[in-house]
Coordinates of C-alpha atoms in Angstrom, one line a residue:
X1 CA -68.6 108.3 -3.4
X2 CA -67.7 109.1 -0.1
X3 CA -67.9 106.4 2.8
X4 CA -68.3 106.8 5.7
X5 CA -67.5 103.3 7.8
X6 CA -70.4 102.9 10.6
X7 CA -67.6 100.4 12.7
X8 CA -64.5 101.1 11.8
X9 CA -63.0 97.7 14.3
X10 CA -61.8 94.7 12.4
X11 CA -63.3 94.5 9.0
X12 CA -64.5 98.5 8.9
X13 CA -60.6 98.9 10.0
X14 CA -59.1 96.7 6.8
X15 CA -62.4 97.9 4.7
X16 CA -62.1 101.3 5.5
X17 CA -57.8 101.6 5.2
X18 CA -57.7 100.0 2.1
X19 CA -59.7 102.1 0.4
X20 CA -58.7 105.5 1.9
X21 CA -55.2 103.9 1.0
X22 CA -55.8 103.4 -3.1
X23 CA -57.2 107.4 -2.5
X24 CA -61.4 107.5 -2.2
X25 CA -63.2 109.8 0.5
X26 CA -63.3 107.3 3.8
X27 CA -65.2 109.0 6.7
X28 CA -64.3 106.1 10.2
X29 CA -67.0 105.9 13.1
X30 CA -66.1 104.4 16.1
X31 CA -66.9 105.4 20.0
X32 CA -64.4 105.6 23.4
X33 CA -60.8 104.5 23.4
X34 CA -61.1 103.4 18.8
X35 CA -62.9 107.1 18.7
X36 CA -59.1 108.5 20.9
X37 CA -56.6 106.6 19.1
X38 CA -58.0 106.8 15.6
X39 CA -58.3 110.9 16.5
X40 CA -55.5 111.3 17.9
X41 CA -52.8 108.7 15.5
X42 CA -55.2 107.3 12.5
X43 CA -55.5 104.0 12.0
X44 CA -52.7 101.5 12.0
X45 CA -53.7 98.9 9.1
X46 CA -50.9 96.5 9.9
X47 CA -51.2 94.0 7.0
X48 CA -48.4 91.7 5.0
X49 CA -47.0 95.0 2.6
X50 CA -46.7 96.8 5.5
X51 CA -48.4 98.2 8.1
X52 CA -49.7 101.4 7.2
X53 CA -51.4 104.6 9.1
X54 CA -54.5 106.4 7.5
X55 CA -55.7 109.8 9.0
X56 CA -58.8 109.7 7.3
X57 CA -61.7 112.2 9.4
X58 CA -62.8 109.9 11.9
X59 CA -66.2 110.9 14.7
X60 CA -68.1 109.1 17.2
X61 CA -71.5 109.2 15.4
X62 CA -73.7 111.1 12.1
X63 CA -73.7 115.0 15.5
X64 CA -70.6 115.5 14.6
X65 CA -71.0 115.2 10.5
X66 CA -73.5 116.9 10.1
X67 CA -75.3 116.4 6.7
X68 CA -74.9 113.8 4.2
X69 CA -74.3 114.0 0.9
X70 CA -76.4 112.0 -1.4
X71 CA -73.5 110.5 -2.8
X72 CA -72.4 109.1 0.5
X73 CA -72.7 104.8 0.9
X74 CA -72.7 104.1 4.7
X75 CA -71.0 100.7 5.5
X76 CA -72.7 98.8 8.3
X77 CA -70.0 97.8 9.9
X78 CA -70.5 96.8 13.7
X79 CA -71.5 93.6 15.6
X80 CA -75.6 92.7 14.8
X81 CA -76.3 93.1 18.2
X82 CA -74.6 96.7 17.9
X83 CA -77.1 96.7 14.0
X84 CA -80.3 98.8 16.2
X85 CA -78.7 101.0 17.5
X86 CA -76.5 101.8 15.1
X87 CA -79.9 102.7 12.4
X88 CA -81.6 104.7 14.2
X89 CA -79.4 106.7 14.7
X90 CA -78.1 107.2 11.3
X91 CA -81.0 107.1 9.1
X92 CA -82.6 109.9 10.9
X93 CA -79.7 111.7 9.2
X94 CA -80.6 114.6 6.4
X95 CA -79.5 115.1 3.4
X96 CA -78.1 117.4 0.8
X97 CA -80.8 118.3 -1.5
X98 CA -83.7 116.8 1.0
X99 CA -84.6 113.5 2.7
X100 CA -82.8 111.4 5.3
X101 CA -80.2 108.8 4.7
X102 CA -82.9 106.0 5.7
X103 CA -85.2 107.4 2.3
X104 CA -82.2 108.2 0.0
X105 CA -78.6 106.6 0.7
X106 CA -77.5 103.5 0.4
X107 CA -76.0 100.5 3.3
X108 CA -73.7 98.1 3.1
X109 CA -74.2 95.9 5.4
X110 CA -70.3 93.9 5.4
X111 CA -71.1 91.5 8.6
X112 CA -71.7 88.5 9.5
X113 CA -74.5 86.4 9.8
X114 CA -77.7 87.6 7.9
X115 CA -80.2 89.1 10.5
X116 CA -79.0 92.2 10.1
X117 CA -79.7 93.6 6.2
X118 CA -83.0 92.6 7.5
X119 CA -83.2 94.8 10.4
X120 CA -82.2 97.9 8.1
X121 CA -84.6 97.3 5.3
X122 CA -87.2 98.2 8.1
X123 CA -85.6 101.7 7.7
X124 CA -83.8 101.6 4.8
X125 CA -84.8 101.9 1.2
X126 CA -81.9 100.5 -0.1
X127 CA -79.5 98.0 1.4
X128 CA -77.0 96.4 0.6
X129 CA -75.4 92.6 1.7
X130 CA -71.1 91.9 1.5
X131 CA -70.3 88.1 2.8
X132 CA -67.4 89.2 4.0
X133 CA -63.9 87.1 3.7
X134 CA -61.4 89.0 5.4
X135 CA -59.2 87.7 8.2
X136 CA -59.2 91.1 9.8
X137 CA -58.3 91.3 13.8
X138 CA -58.9 94.2 16.1
X139 CA -55.2 93.9 17.9
X140 CA -55.2 97.1 20.0
X141 CA -57.3 100.7 19.5
X142 CA -56.5 102.9 16.6
X143 CA -54.6 98.9 14.9
X144 CA -56.1 96.5 12.7
X145 CA -54.1 93.8 11.2
X146 CA -55.6 92.4 8.2
X147 CA -53.5 89.1 7.4
X148 CA -54.8 88.1 3.9
X149 CA -52.3 88.2 0.7
X150 CA -52.2 89.3 -1.9
X151 CA -56.1 89.9 -1.7
X152 CA -57.7 91.5 1.0
X153 CA -60.2 90.3 1.2
X154 CA -63.5 88.3 -1.1
X155 CA -65.9 90.4 -0.8
X156 CA -69.3 89.4 -2.8
X157 CA -71.8 92.0 -2.5
X158 CA -75.2 91.9 -3.8
X159 CA -78.8 94.2 -3.6
X160 CA -80.7 92.3 -0.4
X161 CA -82.4 91.0 -0.7
X162 CA -82.5 90.0 -4.2
X163 CA -80.9 92.0 -7.6
X164 CA -77.7 94.2 -8.8
X165 CA -77.9 97.4 -10.0
X166 CA -75.5 100.7 -10.9
X167 CA -74.7 101.3 -7.2
X168 CA -73.7 98.1 -6.2
X169 CA -71.0 97.8 -9.4
X170 CA -70.1 101.0 -8.2
X171 CA -68.7 99.8 -4.9
X172 CA -67.5 96.8 -5.5
X173 CA -65.2 99.1 -8.9
X174 CA -63.9 100.6 -5.4
X175 CA -63.0 97.7 -3.6
X176 CA -61.6 95.4 -6.5
X177 CA -58.9 98.8 -6.4
X178 CA -57.6 99.0 -3.3
X179 CA -57.2 95.3 -2.9
X180 CA -60.2 93.3 -2.5
X181 CA -62.7 91.1 -4.8
X182 CA -65.5 91.8 -4.7
X183 CA -68.1 90.3 -6.8
X184 CA -71.5 91.1 -7.8
X185 CA -73.7 88.6 -7.3
X186 CA -77.9 88.9 -8.3
X187 CA -78.5 86.4 -5.0
X188 CA -75.8 87.4 -2.3
X189 CA -78.3 85.2 1.0
X190 CA -77.4 82.7 -1.3
X191 CA -72.9 83.2 0.1
X192 CA -74.3 84.5 2.9
X193 CA -76.2 81.8 5.0
X194 CA -72.9 79.6 3.2
X195 CA -70.5 81.7 5.7
X196 CA -73.1 81.0 8.7
X197 CA -73.1 77.6 8.6
X198 CA -68.5 78.2 8.5
X199 CA -69.5 80.0 11.3
X200 CA -71.9 78.1 13.8
X201 CA -68.2 77.8 14.6
X202 CA -67.4 80.7 16.1
X203 CA -68.5 80.3 19.5
X204 CA -66.9 77.4 20.2
X205 CA -63.5 78.8 19.4
X206 CA -64.9 81.9 21.3
X207 CA -66.1 79.0 24.3
X208 CA -62.5 77.2 23.7
X209 CA -60.1 78.1 22.1
X210 CA -59.3 78.0 17.5
X211 CA -60.4 74.8 15.9
X212 CA -57.4 72.2 15.7
X213 CA -58.3 69.0 18.2
X214 CA -60.1 66.2 15.9
X215 CA -63.0 66.4 19.5
X216 CA -63.3 69.4 18.8
X217 CA -63.0 69.7 14.6
X218 CA -66.0 66.8 15.2
X219 CA -68.5 68.8 17.3
X220 CA -68.7 71.5 14.7
X221 CA -69.2 69.0 12.0
X222 CA -72.6 68.3 14.2
X223 CA -73.2 71.8 15.0
X224 CA -72.7 72.1 11.2
X225 CA -75.1 69.2 10.4
X226 CA -78.1 71.0 12.2
X227 CA -77.5 74.2 10.7
X228 CA -77.1 72.4 7.2
X229 CA -80.4 70.7 7.8
X230 CA -82.4 73.4 8.8
X231 CA -81.5 75.0 5.5
X232 CA -82.8 72.6 4.0
X233 CA -86.0 72.5 5.9
X234 CA -86.5 75.7 5.6
X235 CA -86.1 75.6 1.5
X236 CA -83.1 77.7 2.5
X237 CA -79.8 77.8 -0.4
X238 CA -76.5 78.1 0.1
X239 CA -73.3 78.1 -1.4
X240 CA -71.2 74.7 -1.8
X241 CA -68.9 74.2 0.0
X242 CA -67.4 73.8 -4.3
X243 CA -68.3 76.9 -4.9
X244 CA -66.4 79.0 -2.4
X245 CA -63.4 77.0 -2.8
X246 CA -63.2 77.9 -6.2
X247 CA -64.5 81.5 -5.5
X248 CA -61.4 81.6 -3.2
X249 CA -59.0 79.8 -4.6
X250 CA -55.8 80.6 -4.2
X251 CA -56.5 84.3 -3.7
X252 CA -56.5 84.5 -0.2
X253 CA -53.6 83.1 1.5
X254 CA -53.0 83.6 5.6
X255 CA -49.3 85.7 5.8
X256 CA -48.6 85.6 10.0
X257 CA -46.8 88.5 10.9
X258 CA -45.5 86.6 13.8
X259 CA -45.3 83.1 12.2
X260 CA -47.7 82.3 14.5
X261 CA -51.0 79.6 13.2
X262 CA -54.0 81.0 12.3
X263 CA -56.3 83.6 15.7
X264 CA -59.5 82.6 17.1
X265 CA -62.7 84.5 15.2
X266 CA -64.8 87.9 16.2
X267 CA -66.4 85.9 19.0
X268 CA -63.5 85.7 20.5
X269 CA -61.9 88.7 19.9
X270 CA -65.3 90.5 21.2
X271 CA -64.4 87.9 24.6
X272 CA -60.8 88.7 24.4
X273 CA -61.4 91.9 24.6
X274 CA -64.1 92.2 27.4
X275 CA -67.1 94.0 25.6
X276 CA -69.8 91.8 27.8
X277 CA -71.7 91.1 23.7
X278 CA -71.2 88.5 21.8
X279 CA -72.6 87.6 18.0
X280 CA -74.0 84.5 19.5
X281 CA -77.7 85.3 19.1
X282 CA -77.6 85.8 15.4
X283 CA -74.5 82.8 14.6
X284 CA -76.0 79.8 16.0
X285 CA -79.0 81.9 17.5
X286 CA -80.0 82.3 13.7
X287 CA -80.1 77.9 13.4
X288 CA -82.2 77.7 17.0
X289 CA -84.4 80.0 15.1
X290 CA -85.1 78.7 12.0
X291 CA -84.9 75.2 13.6
X292 CA -87.3 76.4 16.1
X293 CA -89.7 78.3 13.5
X294 CA -89.6 74.2 10.7
X295 CA -89.5 71.9 13.7
X296 CA -86.2 70.6 13.8
X297 CA -84.4 70.3 16.5
X298 CA -81.0 72.4 17.3
X299 CA -79.6 71.5 20.4
X300 CA -76.1 72.4 20.3
X301 CA -76.1 75.7 18.7
X302 CA -78.7 76.1 21.5
X303 CA -75.8 74.7 23.7
X304 CA -73.2 77.1 21.8
X305 CA -75.2 79.6 21.7
X306 CA -76.2 80.1 25.6
X307 CA -72.3 78.8 27.0
X308 CA -71.0 82.4 24.5
X309 CA -73.5 85.1 26.2
X310 CA -72.0 83.2 29.7
X311 CA -69.0 84.1 29.1
X312 CA -70.2 87.2 27.0
X313 CA -72.4 88.2 30.6
X314 CA -69.9 87.3 32.9
X315 CA -66.5 88.0 31.1
X316 CA -65.4 84.9 31.8
X317 CA -61.7 84.1 29.9
X318 CA -61.4 83.5 26.1
X319 CA -60.6 79.7 25.4
X320 CA -61.4 78.5 28.7
X321 CA -63.8 76.2 28.7
X322 CA -61.5 72.6 28.3
X323 CA -62.7 71.0 24.5
X324 CA -63.5 67.5 26.3
X325 CA -65.3 69.9 29.2
X326 CA -68.1 70.5 25.5
X327 CA -68.3 68.2 24.0
X328 CA -69.7 66.8 26.6
X329 CA -72.9 69.4 27.2
X330 CA -72.9 68.6 24.1
X331 CA -73.7 65.1 24.3
X332 CA -75.8 66.1 27.8
X333 CA -77.7 68.8 25.2
X334 CA -79.1 66.3 22.5
X335 CA -79.4 63.5 25.0
X336 CA -82.5 65.5 27.3
X337 CA -84.3 66.9 23.4
X338 CA -83.5 62.5 22.2
X339 CA -85.3 61.9 25.8
X340 CA -87.6 64.6 25.4
X341 CA -89.3 63.7 21.8
X342 CA -90.0 60.2 23.7
X343 CA -89.3 56.8 21.9
X344 CA -88.8 56.9 17.2
X345 CA -90.8 55.6 15.9

């Protein structure tokens, strides 16, 4: 199989780089400065076992490939806010032997949140979800770091909305030969919703920096509690913390290359790069949506969604809001909802 990595940033670069390193056929898809850097210098993947430079083919869109092969696998690794444009571009691409990518090829969504695979299923017949546990960072154009060891990441895979098949087992086998653990599960969404609860902290980090203070950690606990209440009201199951700990065990240790502590997550990275967009609508916003559908107030997730989007739109500095200011705003948001709801029965 040939893997076409649509979005060769942190996650896509780490997956594509490791697949290329183990001898698999890979094509990287990127835009702008990342495309130019990958085309000119290759992908430099910095890992605890050393830096590796890979030079797979690089394109800036499907037009550069022309017809796709019947054994190609599309790996969607863009941020969710960019998914619709990518799906629109790649779905109609012709495949050798007839048909289009949307009709014939597997599409693997290696992304945070749960929305992209729903968007994909509107266009693609064969959609697969991934729960991505992969500490990776976009360092600069052409350079991605993946600080996990001994495994680079753990990627639970399954067909969306549920089930397994020979295709996903073949993909998992290739990933397992490329420094990943890749369990094939019939209920991948259950793992993704569990990851979503953890990703609710992304906006806190984006706005106020890495969660190290007691105030910030306590705020995340309240934000997560909103998420858990919403999933319970919606009847959506998710993997327990005990299951997640057992799945991870000591398989991934974070080993930074400069002795620093863990950096902030993907949302912070978006702000730091000044992209002008952020994935909060599909993380905190997913909880807000479910809350409105099922009558559960979500003032903290509403607030974080709004603040993260404000920061991205205004290109404010990542982590620049003091934690105590964020906690104050959170208190105001909760009080506003409580006052608007009237007296308790």
